[in-house]
Coordinates of C-alpha atoms and ligand atoms in Angstrom, one line a residue:
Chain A
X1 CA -27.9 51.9 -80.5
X2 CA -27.4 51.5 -77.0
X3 CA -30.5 48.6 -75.1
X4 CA -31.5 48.7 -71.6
X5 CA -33.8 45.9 -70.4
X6 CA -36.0 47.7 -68.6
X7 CA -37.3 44.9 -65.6
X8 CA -40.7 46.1 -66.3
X9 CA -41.2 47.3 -69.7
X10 CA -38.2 44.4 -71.7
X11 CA -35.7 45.7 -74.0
X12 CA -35.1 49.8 -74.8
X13 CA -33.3 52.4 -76.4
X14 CA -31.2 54.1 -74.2
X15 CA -32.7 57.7 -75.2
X16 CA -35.7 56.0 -73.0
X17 CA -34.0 56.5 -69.9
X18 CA -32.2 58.7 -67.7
X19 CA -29.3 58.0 -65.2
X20 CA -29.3 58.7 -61.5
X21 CA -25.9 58.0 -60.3
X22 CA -24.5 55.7 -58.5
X23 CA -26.6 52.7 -56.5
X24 CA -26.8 51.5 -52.9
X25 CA -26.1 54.8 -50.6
X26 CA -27.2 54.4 -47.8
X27 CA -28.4 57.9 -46.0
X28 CA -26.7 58.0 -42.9
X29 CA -29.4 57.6 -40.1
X30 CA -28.8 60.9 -37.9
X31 CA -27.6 63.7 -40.1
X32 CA -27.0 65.9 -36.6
X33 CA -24.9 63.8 -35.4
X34 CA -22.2 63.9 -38.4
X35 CA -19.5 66.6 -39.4
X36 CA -19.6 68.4 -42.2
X37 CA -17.0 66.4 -43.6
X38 CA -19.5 63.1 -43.5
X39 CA -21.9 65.3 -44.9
X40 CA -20.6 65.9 -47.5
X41 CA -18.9 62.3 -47.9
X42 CA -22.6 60.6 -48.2
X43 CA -24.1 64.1 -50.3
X44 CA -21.2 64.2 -52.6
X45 CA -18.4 61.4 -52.9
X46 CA -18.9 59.0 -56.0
X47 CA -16.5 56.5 -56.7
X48 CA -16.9 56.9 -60.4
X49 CA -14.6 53.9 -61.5
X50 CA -13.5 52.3 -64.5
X51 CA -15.2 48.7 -64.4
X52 CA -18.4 47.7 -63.2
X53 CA -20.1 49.9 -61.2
X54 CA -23.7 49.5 -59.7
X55 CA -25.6 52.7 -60.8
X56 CA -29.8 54.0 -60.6
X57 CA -31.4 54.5 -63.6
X58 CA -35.3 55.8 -64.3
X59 CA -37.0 54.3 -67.6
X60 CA -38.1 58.2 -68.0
X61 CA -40.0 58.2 -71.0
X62 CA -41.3 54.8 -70.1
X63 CA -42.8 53.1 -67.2
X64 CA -41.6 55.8 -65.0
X65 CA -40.0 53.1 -62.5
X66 CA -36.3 53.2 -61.3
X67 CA -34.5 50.1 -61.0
X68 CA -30.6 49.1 -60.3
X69 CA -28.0 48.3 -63.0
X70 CA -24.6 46.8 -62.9
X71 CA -23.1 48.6 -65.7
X72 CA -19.1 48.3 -66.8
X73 CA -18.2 52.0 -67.3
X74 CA -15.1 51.3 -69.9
X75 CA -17.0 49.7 -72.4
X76 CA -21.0 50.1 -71.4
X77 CA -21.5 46.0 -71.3
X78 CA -24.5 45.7 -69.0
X79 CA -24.2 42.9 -66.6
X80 CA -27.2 42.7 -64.5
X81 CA -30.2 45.2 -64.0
X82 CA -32.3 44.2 -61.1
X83 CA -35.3 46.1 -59.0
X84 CA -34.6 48.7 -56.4
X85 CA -34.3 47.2 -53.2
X86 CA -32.5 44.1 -54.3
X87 CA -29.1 43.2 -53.6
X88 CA -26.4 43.3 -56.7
X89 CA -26.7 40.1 -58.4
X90 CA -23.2 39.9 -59.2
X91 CA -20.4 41.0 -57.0
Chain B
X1 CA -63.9 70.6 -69.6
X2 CA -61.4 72.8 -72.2
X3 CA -63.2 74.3 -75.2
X4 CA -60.4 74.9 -78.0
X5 CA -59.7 74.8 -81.2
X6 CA -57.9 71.5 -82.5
X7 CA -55.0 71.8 -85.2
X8 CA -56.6 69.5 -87.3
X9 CA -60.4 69.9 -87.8
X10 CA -60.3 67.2 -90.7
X11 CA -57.7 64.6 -91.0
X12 CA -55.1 64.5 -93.0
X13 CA -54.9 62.3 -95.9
X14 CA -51.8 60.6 -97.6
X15 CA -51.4 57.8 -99.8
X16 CA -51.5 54.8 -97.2
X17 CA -52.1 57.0 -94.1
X18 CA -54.4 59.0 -92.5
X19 CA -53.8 61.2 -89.8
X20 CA -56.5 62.3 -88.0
X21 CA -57.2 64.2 -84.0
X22 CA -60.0 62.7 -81.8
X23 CA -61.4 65.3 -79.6
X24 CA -62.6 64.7 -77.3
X25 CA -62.3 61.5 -75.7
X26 CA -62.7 60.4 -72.1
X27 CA -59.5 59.3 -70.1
X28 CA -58.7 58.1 -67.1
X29 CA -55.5 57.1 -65.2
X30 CA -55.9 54.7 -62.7
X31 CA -52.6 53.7 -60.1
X32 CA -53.0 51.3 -57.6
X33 CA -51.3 48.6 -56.3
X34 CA -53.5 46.9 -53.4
X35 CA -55.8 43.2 -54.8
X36 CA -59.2 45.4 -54.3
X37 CA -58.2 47.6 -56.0
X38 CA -57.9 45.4 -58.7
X39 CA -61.2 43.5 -57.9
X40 CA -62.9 46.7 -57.8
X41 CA -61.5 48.1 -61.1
X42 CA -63.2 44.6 -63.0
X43 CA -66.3 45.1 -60.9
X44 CA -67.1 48.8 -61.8
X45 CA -66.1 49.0 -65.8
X46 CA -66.4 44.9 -66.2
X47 CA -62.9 45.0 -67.5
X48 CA -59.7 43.2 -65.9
X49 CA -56.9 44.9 -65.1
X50 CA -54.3 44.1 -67.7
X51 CA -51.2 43.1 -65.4
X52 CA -49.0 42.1 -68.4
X53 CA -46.5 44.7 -69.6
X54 CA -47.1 46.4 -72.8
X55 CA -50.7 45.1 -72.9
X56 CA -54.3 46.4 -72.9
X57 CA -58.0 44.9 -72.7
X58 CA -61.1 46.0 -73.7
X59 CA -64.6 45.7 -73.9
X60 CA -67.2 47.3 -76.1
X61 CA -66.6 50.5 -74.7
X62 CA -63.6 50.9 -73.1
X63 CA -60.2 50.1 -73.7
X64 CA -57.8 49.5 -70.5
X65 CA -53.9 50.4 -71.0
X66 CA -51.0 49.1 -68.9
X67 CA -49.0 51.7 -68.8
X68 CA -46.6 50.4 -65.7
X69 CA -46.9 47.7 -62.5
X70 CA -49.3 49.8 -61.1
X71 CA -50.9 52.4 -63.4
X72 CA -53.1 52.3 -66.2
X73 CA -54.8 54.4 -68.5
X74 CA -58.5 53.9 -69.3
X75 CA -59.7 55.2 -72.8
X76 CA -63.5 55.5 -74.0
X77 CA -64.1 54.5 -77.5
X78 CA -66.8 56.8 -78.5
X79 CA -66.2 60.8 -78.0
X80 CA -68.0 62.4 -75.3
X81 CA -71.4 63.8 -76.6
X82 CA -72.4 66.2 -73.5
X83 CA -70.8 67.8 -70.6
X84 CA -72.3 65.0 -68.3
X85 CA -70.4 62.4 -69.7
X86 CA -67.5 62.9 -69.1
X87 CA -68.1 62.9 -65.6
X88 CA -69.7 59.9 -65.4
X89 CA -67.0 57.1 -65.5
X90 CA -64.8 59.4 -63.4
X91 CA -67.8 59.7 -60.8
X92 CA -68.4 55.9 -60.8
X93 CA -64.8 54.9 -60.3
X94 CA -63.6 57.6 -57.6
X95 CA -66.4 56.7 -55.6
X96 CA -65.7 52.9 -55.8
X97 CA -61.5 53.7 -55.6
X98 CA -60.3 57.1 -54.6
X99 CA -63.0 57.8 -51.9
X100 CA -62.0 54.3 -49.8
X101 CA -58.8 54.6 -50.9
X102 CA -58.3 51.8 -52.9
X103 CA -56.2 53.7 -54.9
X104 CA -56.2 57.0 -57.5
X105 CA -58.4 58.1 -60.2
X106 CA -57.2 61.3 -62.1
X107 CA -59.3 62.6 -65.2
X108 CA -57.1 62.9 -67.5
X109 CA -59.0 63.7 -71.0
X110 CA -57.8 67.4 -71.2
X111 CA -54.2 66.3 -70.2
X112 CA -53.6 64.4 -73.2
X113 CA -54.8 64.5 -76.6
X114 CA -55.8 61.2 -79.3
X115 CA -54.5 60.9 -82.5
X116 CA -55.6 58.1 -84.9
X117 CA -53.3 56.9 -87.5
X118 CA -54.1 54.3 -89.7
X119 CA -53.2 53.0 -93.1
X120 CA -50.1 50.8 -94.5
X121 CA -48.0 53.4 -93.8
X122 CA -48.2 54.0 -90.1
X123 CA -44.7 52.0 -88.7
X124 CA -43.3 53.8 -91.8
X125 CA -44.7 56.8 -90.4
X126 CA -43.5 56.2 -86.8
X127 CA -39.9 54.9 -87.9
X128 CA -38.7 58.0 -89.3
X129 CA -38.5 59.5 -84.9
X130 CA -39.0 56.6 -83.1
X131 CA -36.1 54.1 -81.2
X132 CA -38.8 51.7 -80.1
X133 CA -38.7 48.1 -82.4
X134 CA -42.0 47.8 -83.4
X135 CA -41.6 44.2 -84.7
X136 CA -43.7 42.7 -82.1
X137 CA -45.7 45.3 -81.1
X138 CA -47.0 45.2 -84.8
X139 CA -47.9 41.2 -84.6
X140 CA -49.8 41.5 -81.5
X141 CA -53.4 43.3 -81.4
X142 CA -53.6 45.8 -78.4
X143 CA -50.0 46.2 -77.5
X144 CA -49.0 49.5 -75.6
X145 CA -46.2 51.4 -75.6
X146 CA -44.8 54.7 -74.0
X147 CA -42.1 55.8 -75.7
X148 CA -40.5 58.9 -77.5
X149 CA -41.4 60.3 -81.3
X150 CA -39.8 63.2 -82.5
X151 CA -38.2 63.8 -78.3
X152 CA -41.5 63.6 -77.6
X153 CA -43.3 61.4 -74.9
X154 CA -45.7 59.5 -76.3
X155 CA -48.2 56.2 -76.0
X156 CA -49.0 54.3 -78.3
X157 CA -52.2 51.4 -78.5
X158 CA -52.4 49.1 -81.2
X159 CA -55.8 49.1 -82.1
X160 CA -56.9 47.0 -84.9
X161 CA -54.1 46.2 -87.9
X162 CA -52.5 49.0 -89.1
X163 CA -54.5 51.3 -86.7
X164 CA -53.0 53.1 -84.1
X165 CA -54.3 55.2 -81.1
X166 CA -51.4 58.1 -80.5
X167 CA -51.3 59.9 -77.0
X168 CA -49.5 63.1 -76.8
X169 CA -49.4 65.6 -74.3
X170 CA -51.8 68.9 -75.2
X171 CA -49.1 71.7 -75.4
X172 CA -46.9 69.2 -77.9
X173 CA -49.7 68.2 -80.2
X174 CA -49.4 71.3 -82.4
X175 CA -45.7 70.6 -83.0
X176 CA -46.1 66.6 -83.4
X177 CA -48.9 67.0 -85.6
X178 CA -46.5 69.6 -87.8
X179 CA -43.8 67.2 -87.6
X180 CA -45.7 64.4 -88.6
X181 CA -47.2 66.5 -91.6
X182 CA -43.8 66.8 -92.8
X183 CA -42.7 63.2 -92.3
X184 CA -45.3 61.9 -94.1
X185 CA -45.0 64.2 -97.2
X186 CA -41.6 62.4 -97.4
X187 CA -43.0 59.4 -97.8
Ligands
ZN1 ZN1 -40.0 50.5 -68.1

């Protein structure tokens, strides 16, 4: 079993919650003004890496909040999970 | 206010547990996240706001759920007896919240339906479909939780020892109850 600490609800199964990609994009500020290429750059372009990466996740079938989480895509270790609008924690 | 016909007219009696639907009971959901709101809430029902997660209050009446930082789900006790009263508590509090815009009130009685378990068996019951650790949950009189039994969304108030309060949503109560039939003949 996989346990999220949800910073609302505390500690729950993973089937609890659902993902929602990666964390802290920014939408650019004037969509006119960019090429399609930028476009698509902010609508589409994940880095996706191996190692930590700082992802959005919903407690879905919980509290309904989102919230951030620093999660190490290799092996799943969760390092930090902190509220939206908050900085990462950890670098 | 939905006439139908419930699944389960009686309950449903096992060694240990009883399953049983409670139609039809008043409830609310209340979101806000401003202090007057929460001043206004304790004013009108004479209940405070439970700010803890996983936690409810009550009163003689009423039984107040947390159900996230700023929404909560208000429960009456006894089932409505007329057509007027279910409108009453709905009245009072969306004229002291909604109308100034303290924040929302939503009837929600026909949303979701009640189902009372109760007996030494219930956490055996809900451990056969459920990921949520009920170890604390079971120590602590009026814990809340929302979670998922049998993929299904569900919340759950600990009422008195070994007796649970079940909220499911209307369309899945046919299946959960089904489900739960079968569980428990297992048991
Ligand atoms: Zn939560």
């Amino acid at each position: 079993m996989f346990l999220i600490n949800c910073p609302y609800c505390g500690e729950r199964d993973q089937s609890e919650f659902s993902s929602g990609g990666e964390a802290h994009i920014v939408r650019p500020k004037q969509p006119k003004e960019l090429s399609d290429d930028q476009w698509a750059e902010f609508l589409f372009m994940r880095k996706n890496i191996k190692g930590v990466q700082f992802e959005r996740w919903n407690h879905a079938h919980g509290c309904r909040k989102w919230f951030n989480m620093a999660r190490d895509t290799s092996n799943d270790k969760i390092h930090a999970v902190y509220k939206m609008g908050e900085k990462p924690p950890i670098k | 206010m939905l006439s139908y016909n419930s699944v389960v007219n009686d309950s449903i009696k096992y060694n240990d547990l009883t399953i049983s639907v409670v139609e039809s009971i008043t409830k609310i959901n209340l979101r806000g996240k401003k202090r007057d709101f929460i001043t206004k809430i304790g004013k009108s029902i004479s209940i405070l706001l439970p700010t803890e997660s996983n936690t409810s209050s009550n009163n003689e009446d009423l039984n107040l759920l947390w159900l996230s930082p700023d929404e909560w789900m208000l429960y009456e006790n006894e089932k409505i007896n007329s057509e007027n009263d279910i409108y009453n508590l709905e009245d009072e509090l969306f004229k002291e919240i909604s109308k100034i815009n303290y924040g929302s009130v939503t009837n929600i009685t026909d949303h979701w339906v009640m189902i009372n378990l109760k007996g030494q068996k219930v956490y055996e019951l809900l451990s056969t479909s459920c990921p949520f650790d009920f170890k604390n949950f079971k120590q602590n009189k009026g814990s809340v939780v929302q979670t998922i039994f049998n993929h299904i969304d569900v919340i759950i108030h600990h009422k008195k020892s070994n007796d649970l309060n079940l909220f499911v949503r209307r369309s899945f109560c046919d299946h959960l109850l089904s489900w739960m039939r079968d569980a428990a003949s297992r048991m």
